[in-house]
Amino acid sequence: MQILAFNGSPRKTGNTSALIKAMLKGARSAGAKTTEIRLHDINLKGCMGCLTCRKRPGKCKQQDDLSPYLEALKTCGGAIFGTPIYMYHVTGQMKMFIDRCYSLYVSKQDGSGYTSAVPPGKTFALVTSQGHPDVERFQKPIRWFAGMTGGGLGMEEVGRIIQGNSHLAPAKTDEALLEKAYAIGRKLVKRDEA
Ligand SMILES: Cc1cc2nc3c(=O)[nH]c(=O)nc-3n(C[C@H](O)[C@H](O)[C@H](O)COP(=O)(O)O)c2cc1C
């Protein structure tokens, strides 16, 4: 099975990247194939607001480097969504990705909300990193982040890492945190599907 990781940090060797790397290592150890999508490094365009996806559910008219990965979300086994906290919220790169995910939300006929174009049975995990020491500090945007990605798309959350105090305790040297990430990565892989 395929595990995708959408990384909203511009820093290749930063905290979010180290934690995602550990999660993907865990997923591979459980038999998965993994792909990391570094949103900062691909040709990523924002949502055009064309609303074509309201008529063609599951299809985004915007064509760029993200297009194949939006499609891959429908066939993968699970996904990681990771971002640093910038200005009390997700990074701009992650917000652009989330706006594009609107194409994966199918409007209900009666206007009462949305269903998901992503088939059920998939797992997801969350990674966030922040300078602030209190890991409860950005609870609201992190709840929103989970809801707009895996949660809203009907995936089952298997774990999350909210790293605080990142400048004093960088993730890449925090063995306990890396181990936790590795264990969550293993949980992303459903035993019967590896
Ligand atoms: C533009 C910018 C805005 C930031 N805003 C916040 C913030 O609102 N709250 C916070 O705790 N840390 C903030 N930080 C610190 C980052 O969240 C922190 O350094 C994080 O570990 C970076 O993750 P990375 O190493 O994966 O890039 C900000 C950093 C930058 C560059």
PDB file of C-alpha atoms and ligand atoms in Angstrom:
ATOM      1  CA  MET A   1       0.000   0.000   0.000  1.00  0.00           C
ATOM      2  CA  GLN A   2       1.037   3.578  -0.647  1.00  0.00           C
ATOM      3  CA  ILE A   3       1.463   6.170   2.115  1.00  0.00           C
ATOM      4  CA  LEU A   4       1.642   9.805   0.989  1.00  0.00           C
ATOM      5  CA  ALA A   5       3.089  12.650   3.070  1.00  0.00           C
ATOM      6  CA  PHE A   6       2.128  16.246   2.300  1.00  0.00           C
ATOM      7  CA  ASN A   7       4.832  18.443   3.851  1.00  0.00           C
ATOM      8  CA  GLY A   8       4.002  22.154   4.261  1.00  0.00           C
ATOM      9  CA  SER A   9       7.411  23.175   5.625  1.00  0.00           C
ATOM     10  CA  PRO A  10       9.837  24.971   3.318  1.00  0.00           C
ATOM     11  CA  ARG A  11      12.732  23.575   5.367  1.00  0.00           C
ATOM     12  CA  LYS A  12      14.081  20.261   4.064  1.00  0.00           C
ATOM     13  CA  THR A  13      15.970  19.444   7.262  1.00  0.00           C
ATOM     14  CA  GLY A  14      13.641  21.158   9.724  1.00  0.00           C
ATOM     15  CA  ASN A  15      11.389  19.758  12.419  1.00  0.00           C
ATOM     16  CA  THR A  16       8.330  18.893  10.330  1.00  0.00           C
ATOM     17  CA  SER A  17      10.551  17.173   7.764  1.00  0.00           C
ATOM     18  CA  ALA A  18      12.395  15.135  10.432  1.00  0.00           C
ATOM     19  CA  LEU A  19       9.120  13.955  11.990  1.00  0.00           C
ATOM     20  CA  ILE A  20       7.566  13.113   8.626  1.00  0.00           C
ATOM     21  CA  LYS A  21      10.733  11.238   7.656  1.00  0.00           C
ATOM     22  CA  ALA A  22      10.487   9.139  10.850  1.00  0.00           C
ATOM     23  CA  MET A  23       6.791   8.413  10.235  1.00  0.00           C
ATOM     24  CA  LEU A  24       7.513   7.339   6.655  1.00  0.00           C
ATOM     25  CA  LYS A  25      10.336   5.098   7.883  1.00  0.00           C
ATOM     26  CA  GLY A  26       7.844   3.470  10.266  1.00  0.00           C
ATOM     27  CA  ALA A  27       5.337   3.003   7.437  1.00  0.00           C
ATOM     28  CA  ARG A  28       7.989   1.380   5.231  1.00  0.00           C
ATOM     29  CA  SER A  29       8.988  -0.946   8.064  1.00  0.00           C
ATOM     30  CA  ALA A  30       5.367  -2.122   8.112  1.00  0.00           C
ATOM     31  CA  GLY A  31       5.452  -2.865   4.385  1.00  0.00           C
ATOM     32  CA  ALA A  32       4.257   0.357   2.752  1.00  0.00           C
ATOM     33  CA  LYS A  33       5.676   2.245  -0.192  1.00  0.00           C
ATOM     34  CA  THR A  34       6.015   5.937   0.622  1.00  0.00           C
ATOM     35  CA  THR A  35       6.058   9.256  -1.218  1.00  0.00           C
ATOM     36  CA  GLU A  36       6.756  12.663   0.311  1.00  0.00           C
ATOM     37  CA  ILE A  37       5.307  15.699  -1.466  1.00  0.00           C
ATOM     38  CA  ARG A  38       7.249  18.792  -0.465  1.00  0.00           C
ATOM     39  CA  LEU A  39       4.688  21.477  -1.244  1.00  0.00           C
ATOM     40  CA  HIS A  40       7.331  24.236  -1.231  1.00  0.00           C
ATOM     41  CA  ASP A  41       9.399  22.489  -3.901  1.00  0.00           C
ATOM     42  CA  ILE A  42       6.770  21.568  -6.471  1.00  0.00           C
ATOM     43  CA  ASN A  43       4.963  23.783  -8.961  1.00  0.00           C
ATOM     44  CA  LEU A  44       1.917  24.333  -6.733  1.00  0.00           C
ATOM     45  CA  LYS A  45      -0.837  26.715  -7.760  1.00  0.00           C
ATOM     46  CA  GLY A  46      -3.732  27.964  -5.667  1.00  0.00           C
ATOM     47  CA  CYS A  47      -7.413  27.167  -6.183  1.00  0.00           C
ATOM     48  CA  MET A  48      -8.834  29.213  -9.083  1.00  0.00           C
ATOM     49  CA  GLY A  49     -12.308  29.391  -7.537  1.00  0.00           C
ATOM     50  CA  CYS A  50     -13.751  28.155 -10.838  1.00  0.00           C
ATOM     51  CA  LEU A  51     -16.109  25.739  -9.009  1.00  0.00           C
ATOM     52  CA  THR A  52     -15.728  23.208 -11.833  1.00  0.00           C
ATOM     53  CA  CYS A  53     -15.273  20.644  -9.051  1.00  0.00           C
ATOM     54  CA  ARG A  54     -18.862  21.272  -7.899  1.00  0.00           C
ATOM     55  CA  LYS A  55     -20.043  19.893 -11.264  1.00  0.00           C
ATOM     56  CA  ARG A  56     -17.252  17.332 -11.635  1.00  0.00           C
ATOM     57  CA  PRO A  57     -16.786  15.998  -8.081  1.00  0.00           C
ATOM     58  CA  GLY A  58     -13.320  14.740  -7.287  1.00  0.00           C
ATOM     59  CA  LYS A  59     -11.680  16.557 -10.193  1.00  0.00           C
ATOM     60  CA  CYS A  60      -9.680  19.776  -9.897  1.00  0.00           C
ATOM     61  CA  LYS A  61      -9.429  21.844 -13.080  1.00  0.00           C
ATOM     62  CA  GLN A  62      -6.159  23.416 -11.965  1.00  0.00           C
ATOM     63  CA  GLN A  63      -3.322  21.411 -13.525  1.00  0.00           C
ATOM     64  CA  ASP A  64       0.083  21.510 -11.869  1.00  0.00           C
ATOM     65  CA  ASP A  65       2.507  19.259  -9.994  1.00  0.00           C
ATOM     66  CA  LEU A  66      -0.102  18.620  -7.274  1.00  0.00           C
ATOM     67  CA  SER A  67      -2.665  17.158  -9.694  1.00  0.00           C
ATOM     68  CA  PRO A  68      -1.356  13.561  -9.669  1.00  0.00           C
ATOM     69  CA  TYR A  69      -1.151  13.593  -5.869  1.00  0.00           C
ATOM     70  CA  LEU A  70      -4.755  14.767  -5.456  1.00  0.00           C
ATOM     71  CA  GLU A  71      -5.674  11.767  -7.591  1.00  0.00           C
ATOM     72  CA  ALA A  72      -3.339   9.524  -5.550  1.00  0.00           C
ATOM     73  CA  LEU A  73      -5.230  10.427  -2.367  1.00  0.00           C
ATOM     74  CA  LYS A  74      -8.141   8.366  -3.746  1.00  0.00           C
ATOM     75  CA  THR A  75      -6.051   5.216  -4.164  1.00  0.00           C
ATOM     76  CA  CYS A  76      -3.469   5.455  -1.358  1.00  0.00           C
ATOM     77  CA  GLY A  77      -3.679   3.495   1.885  1.00  0.00           C
ATOM     78  CA  GLY A  78      -3.053   6.498   4.093  1.00  0.00           C
ATOM     79  CA  ALA A  79      -1.530   9.950   4.337  1.00  0.00           C
ATOM     80  CA  ILE A  80       0.469  12.255   6.587  1.00  0.00           C
ATOM     81  CA  PHE A  81      -0.314  15.963   6.683  1.00  0.00           C
ATOM     82  CA  GLY A  82       2.462  18.048   8.232  1.00  0.00           C
ATOM     83  CA  THR A  83       3.073  21.749   8.746  1.00  0.00           C
ATOM     84  CA  PRO A  84       4.913  24.190  10.952  1.00  0.00           C
ATOM     85  CA  ILE A  85       2.810  26.820  12.698  1.00  0.00           C
ATOM     86  CA  TYR A  86       3.295  30.177  10.975  1.00  0.00           C
ATOM     87  CA  MET A  87       1.574  33.247  12.419  1.00  0.00           C
ATOM     88  CA  TYR A  88      -0.747  31.096  14.572  1.00  0.00           C
ATOM     89  CA  HIS A  89      -1.785  28.871  11.653  1.00  0.00           C
ATOM     90  CA  VAL A  90      -0.619  26.451   8.951  1.00  0.00           C
ATOM     91  CA  THR A  91       1.935  27.684   6.381  1.00  0.00           C
ATOM     92  CA  GLY A  92       0.817  29.324   3.149  1.00  0.00           C
ATOM     93  CA  GLN A  93       2.007  26.284   1.205  1.00  0.00           C
ATOM     94  CA  MET A  94      -0.233  24.013   3.317  1.00  0.00           C
ATOM     95  CA  LYS A  95      -3.205  26.376   2.968  1.00  0.00           C
ATOM     96  CA  MET A  96      -2.843  26.266  -0.824  1.00  0.00           C
ATOM     97  CA  PHE A  97      -2.935  22.469  -0.660  1.00  0.00           C
ATOM     98  CA  ILE A  98      -5.995  22.519   1.609  1.00  0.00           C
ATOM     99  CA  ASP A  99      -7.875  24.884  -0.735  1.00  0.00           C
ATOM    100  CA  ARG A 100      -7.171  22.475  -3.603  1.00  0.00           C
ATOM    101  CA  CYS A 101      -8.593  19.640  -1.474  1.00  0.00           C
ATOM    102  CA  TYR A 102     -11.983  21.341  -1.893  1.00  0.00           C
ATOM    103  CA  SER A 103     -12.125  19.424  -5.193  1.00  0.00           C
ATOM    104  CA  LEU A 104     -12.280  16.202  -3.138  1.00  0.00           C
ATOM    105  CA  TYR A 105     -15.389  17.326  -1.237  1.00  0.00           C
ATOM    106  CA  VAL A 106     -18.624  16.376  -2.979  1.00  0.00           C
ATOM    107  CA  SER A 107     -21.550  18.745  -2.311  1.00  0.00           C
ATOM    108  CA  LYS A 108     -24.678  16.993  -1.038  1.00  0.00           C
ATOM    109  CA  GLN A 109     -27.716  17.503  -3.285  1.00  0.00           C
ATOM    110  CA  ASP A 110     -29.744  19.123  -0.508  1.00  0.00           C
ATOM    111  CA  GLY A 111     -26.984  21.635   0.261  1.00  0.00           C
ATOM    112  CA  SER A 112     -26.566  20.324   3.794  1.00  0.00           C
ATOM    113  CA  GLY A 113     -22.806  19.708   3.564  1.00  0.00           C
ATOM    114  CA  TYR A 114     -20.296  17.442   1.878  1.00  0.00           C
ATOM    115  CA  THR A 115     -19.306  13.849   1.374  1.00  0.00           C
ATOM    116  CA  SER A 116     -15.801  12.746   0.350  1.00  0.00           C
ATOM    117  CA  ALA A 117     -14.515  11.709  -3.061  1.00  0.00           C
ATOM    118  CA  VAL A 118     -11.841   9.723  -1.207  1.00  0.00           C
ATOM    119  CA  PRO A 119     -13.061   6.134  -0.707  1.00  0.00           C
ATOM    120  CA  PRO A 120     -13.389   5.028   2.950  1.00  0.00           C
ATOM    121  CA  GLY A 121     -10.904   2.802   4.806  1.00  0.00           C
ATOM    122  CA  LYS A 122      -7.837   5.047   4.724  1.00  0.00           C
ATOM    123  CA  THR A 123      -5.695   6.228   7.634  1.00  0.00           C
ATOM    124  CA  PHE A 124      -4.030   9.545   8.337  1.00  0.00           C
ATOM    125  CA  ALA A 125      -1.614  11.149  10.803  1.00  0.00           C
ATOM    126  CA  LEU A 126      -0.812  14.752  11.606  1.00  0.00           C
ATOM    127  CA  VAL A 127       2.468  16.569  12.289  1.00  0.00           C
ATOM    128  CA  THR A 128       2.788  20.154  13.475  1.00  0.00           C
ATOM    129  CA  SER A 129       5.816  22.028  14.810  1.00  0.00           C
ATOM    130  CA  GLN A 130       5.911  25.328  16.669  1.00  0.00           C
ATOM    131  CA  GLY A 131       8.273  27.541  18.600  1.00  0.00           C
ATOM    132  CA  HIS A 132       5.817  28.131  21.427  1.00  0.00           C
ATOM    133  CA  PRO A 133       6.405  25.741  24.339  1.00  0.00           C
ATOM    134  CA  ASP A 134       2.700  25.166  25.092  1.00  0.00           C
ATOM    135  CA  VAL A 135       1.461  22.388  22.776  1.00  0.00           C
ATOM    136  CA  GLU A 136      -2.148  23.365  23.579  1.00  0.00           C
ATOM    137  CA  ARG A 137      -1.534  26.941  22.333  1.00  0.00           C
ATOM    138  CA  PHE A 138      -2.675  26.386  18.730  1.00  0.00           C
ATOM    139  CA  GLN A 139      -5.320  23.765  19.451  1.00  0.00           C
ATOM    140  CA  LYS A 140      -7.960  25.563  17.385  1.00  0.00           C
ATOM    141  CA  PRO A 141      -6.011  25.865  14.108  1.00  0.00           C
ATOM    142  CA  ILE A 142      -4.661  22.323  14.595  1.00  0.00           C
ATOM    143  CA  ARG A 143      -8.210  20.987  15.040  1.00  0.00           C
ATOM    144  CA  TRP A 144      -9.140  22.871  11.871  1.00  0.00           C
ATOM    145  CA  PHE A 145      -6.062  21.418  10.085  1.00  0.00           C
ATOM    146  CA  ALA A 146      -7.092  17.855  10.961  1.00  0.00           C
ATOM    147  CA  GLY A 147     -10.689  18.559   9.946  1.00  0.00           C
ATOM    148  CA  MET A 148      -9.833  20.092   6.574  1.00  0.00           C
ATOM    149  CA  THR A 149      -7.467  17.271   5.613  1.00  0.00           C
ATOM    150  CA  GLY A 150      -7.841  13.631   6.678  1.00  0.00           C
ATOM    151  CA  GLY A 151     -10.831  14.130   8.986  1.00  0.00           C
ATOM    152  CA  GLY A 152     -13.028  15.900   6.450  1.00  0.00           C
ATOM    153  CA  LEU A 153     -12.019  13.466   3.731  1.00  0.00           C
ATOM    154  CA  GLY A 154     -13.295  10.531   5.807  1.00  0.00           C
ATOM    155  CA  MET A 155      -9.934   9.060   6.776  1.00  0.00           C
ATOM    156  CA  GLU A 156      -9.282   7.539  10.199  1.00  0.00           C
ATOM    157  CA  GLU A 157      -6.699   9.324  12.365  1.00  0.00           C
ATOM    158  CA  VAL A 158      -4.091   6.983  13.869  1.00  0.00           C
ATOM    159  CA  GLY A 159      -2.025   9.600  15.701  1.00  0.00           C
ATOM    160  CA  ARG A 160      -0.580  13.076  15.750  1.00  0.00           C
ATOM    161  CA  ILE A 161       2.571  14.827  16.852  1.00  0.00           C
ATOM    162  CA  ILE A 162       2.403  18.426  18.017  1.00  0.00           C
ATOM    163  CA  GLN A 163       5.981  19.516  18.641  1.00  0.00           C
ATOM    164  CA  GLY A 164       6.555  22.593  20.805  1.00  0.00           C
ATOM    165  CA  ASN A 165       9.693  24.460  21.825  1.00  0.00           C
ATOM    166  CA  SER A 166      11.243  23.584  18.478  1.00  0.00           C
ATOM    167  CA  HIS A 167      14.176  26.029  18.620  1.00  0.00           C
ATOM    168  CA  LEU A 168      15.319  24.665  22.009  1.00  0.00           C
ATOM    169  CA  ALA A 169      14.678  20.973  21.284  1.00  0.00           C
ATOM    170  CA  PRO A 170      14.952  20.289  17.526  1.00  0.00           C
ATOM    171  CA  ALA A 171      13.021  17.210  16.400  1.00  0.00           C
ATOM    172  CA  LYS A 172      15.971  15.605  14.620  1.00  0.00           C
ATOM    173  CA  THR A 173      17.809  15.171  17.959  1.00  0.00           C
ATOM    174  CA  ASP A 174      14.752  14.239  20.027  1.00  0.00           C
ATOM    175  CA  GLU A 175      14.970  10.436  20.013  1.00  0.00           C
ATOM    176  CA  ALA A 176      11.759   9.934  22.018  1.00  0.00           C
ATOM    177  CA  LEU A 177       9.740  12.081  19.626  1.00  0.00           C
ATOM    178  CA  LEU A 178      11.262  10.400  16.567  1.00  0.00           C
ATOM    179  CA  GLU A 179      10.375   7.003  18.033  1.00  0.00           C
ATOM    180  CA  LYS A 180       6.801   8.167  18.603  1.00  0.00           C
ATOM    181  CA  ALA A 181       6.649   9.338  14.988  1.00  0.00           C
ATOM    182  CA  TYR A 182       8.019   5.985  13.785  1.00  0.00           C
ATOM    183  CA  ALA A 183       5.349   4.107  15.786  1.00  0.00           C
ATOM    184  CA  ILE A 184       2.561   6.279  14.341  1.00  0.00           C
ATOM    185  CA  GLY A 185       3.984   5.605  10.877  1.00  0.00           C
ATOM    186  CA  ARG A 186       3.619   1.867  11.446  1.00  0.00           C
ATOM    187  CA  LYS A 187      -0.001   2.366  12.515  1.00  0.00           C
ATOM    188  CA  LEU A 188      -0.757   4.068   9.202  1.00  0.00           C
ATOM    189  CA  VAL A 189      -0.350   0.695   7.527  1.00  0.00           C
ATOM    190  CA  LYS A 190      -3.309  -1.587   7.917  1.00  0.00           C
ATOM    191  CA  ARG A 191      -1.965  -5.066   8.521  1.00  0.00           C
ATOM    192  CA  ASP A 192      -4.198  -6.812   5.991  1.00  0.00           C
ATOM    193  CA  GLU A 193      -3.259  -4.375   3.222  1.00  0.00           C
ATOM    194  CA  ALA A 194       0.513  -4.003   3.533  1.00  0.00           C
TER     195      ALA A 194
HETATM  196  C1  LIG B   1       7.048  33.131   9.348  1.00  0.00           C
HETATM  197  C2  LIG B   1       7.076  32.359  10.637  1.00  0.00           C
HETATM  198  C3  LIG B   1       6.012  32.454  11.503  1.00  0.00           C
HETATM  199  C4  LIG B   1       6.003  31.725  12.701  1.00  0.00           C
HETATM  200  N1  LIG B   1       4.923  31.821  13.533  1.00  0.00           N
HETATM  201  C5  LIG B   1       4.901  31.097  14.681  1.00  0.00           C
HETATM  202  C6  LIG B   1       3.770  31.171  15.546  1.00  0.00           C
HETATM  203  O1  LIG B   1       2.792  31.856  15.280  1.00  0.00           O
HETATM  204  N2  LIG B   1       3.811  30.439  16.686  1.00  0.00           N
HETATM  205  C7  LIG B   1       4.887  29.639  17.024  1.00  0.00           C
HETATM  206  O2  LIG B   1       4.857  29.001  18.085  1.00  0.00           O
HETATM  207  N3  LIG B   1       5.945  29.540  16.196  1.00  0.00           N
HETATM  208  C8  LIG B   1       5.981  30.249  15.039  1.00  0.00           C
HETATM  209  N4  LIG B   1       7.056  30.136  14.188  1.00  0.00           N
HETATM  210  C9  LIG B   1       8.140  29.165  14.516  1.00  0.00           C
HETATM  211  C10 LIG B   1       7.957  27.856  13.768  1.00  0.00           C
HETATM  212  O3  LIG B   1       6.662  27.311  13.929  1.00  0.00           O
HETATM  213  C11 LIG B   1       8.968  26.835  14.260  1.00  0.00           C
HETATM  214  O4  LIG B   1      10.268  27.329  14.091  1.00  0.00           O
HETATM  215  C12 LIG B   1       8.812  25.488  13.603  1.00  0.00           C
HETATM  216  O5  LIG B   1       9.535  24.534  14.351  1.00  0.00           O
HETATM  217  C13 LIG B   1       9.303  25.485  12.174  1.00  0.00           C
HETATM  218  O6  LIG B   1       9.079  24.210  11.621  1.00  0.00           O
HETATM  219  P1  LIG B   1      10.096  23.544  10.548  1.00  0.00           P
HETATM  220  O7  LIG B   1      11.397  23.351  11.255  1.00  0.00           O
HETATM  221  O8  LIG B   1       9.429  22.283  10.182  1.00  0.00           O
HETATM  222  O9  LIG B   1      10.194  24.480   9.399  1.00  0.00           O
HETATM  223  C14 LIG B   1       7.096  30.872  13.020  1.00  0.00           C
HETATM  224  C15 LIG B   1       8.174  30.780  12.116  1.00  0.00           C
HETATM  225  C16 LIG B   1       8.169  31.519  10.943  1.00  0.00           C
HETATM  226  C17 LIG B   1       9.331  31.400   9.982  1.00  0.00           C
END
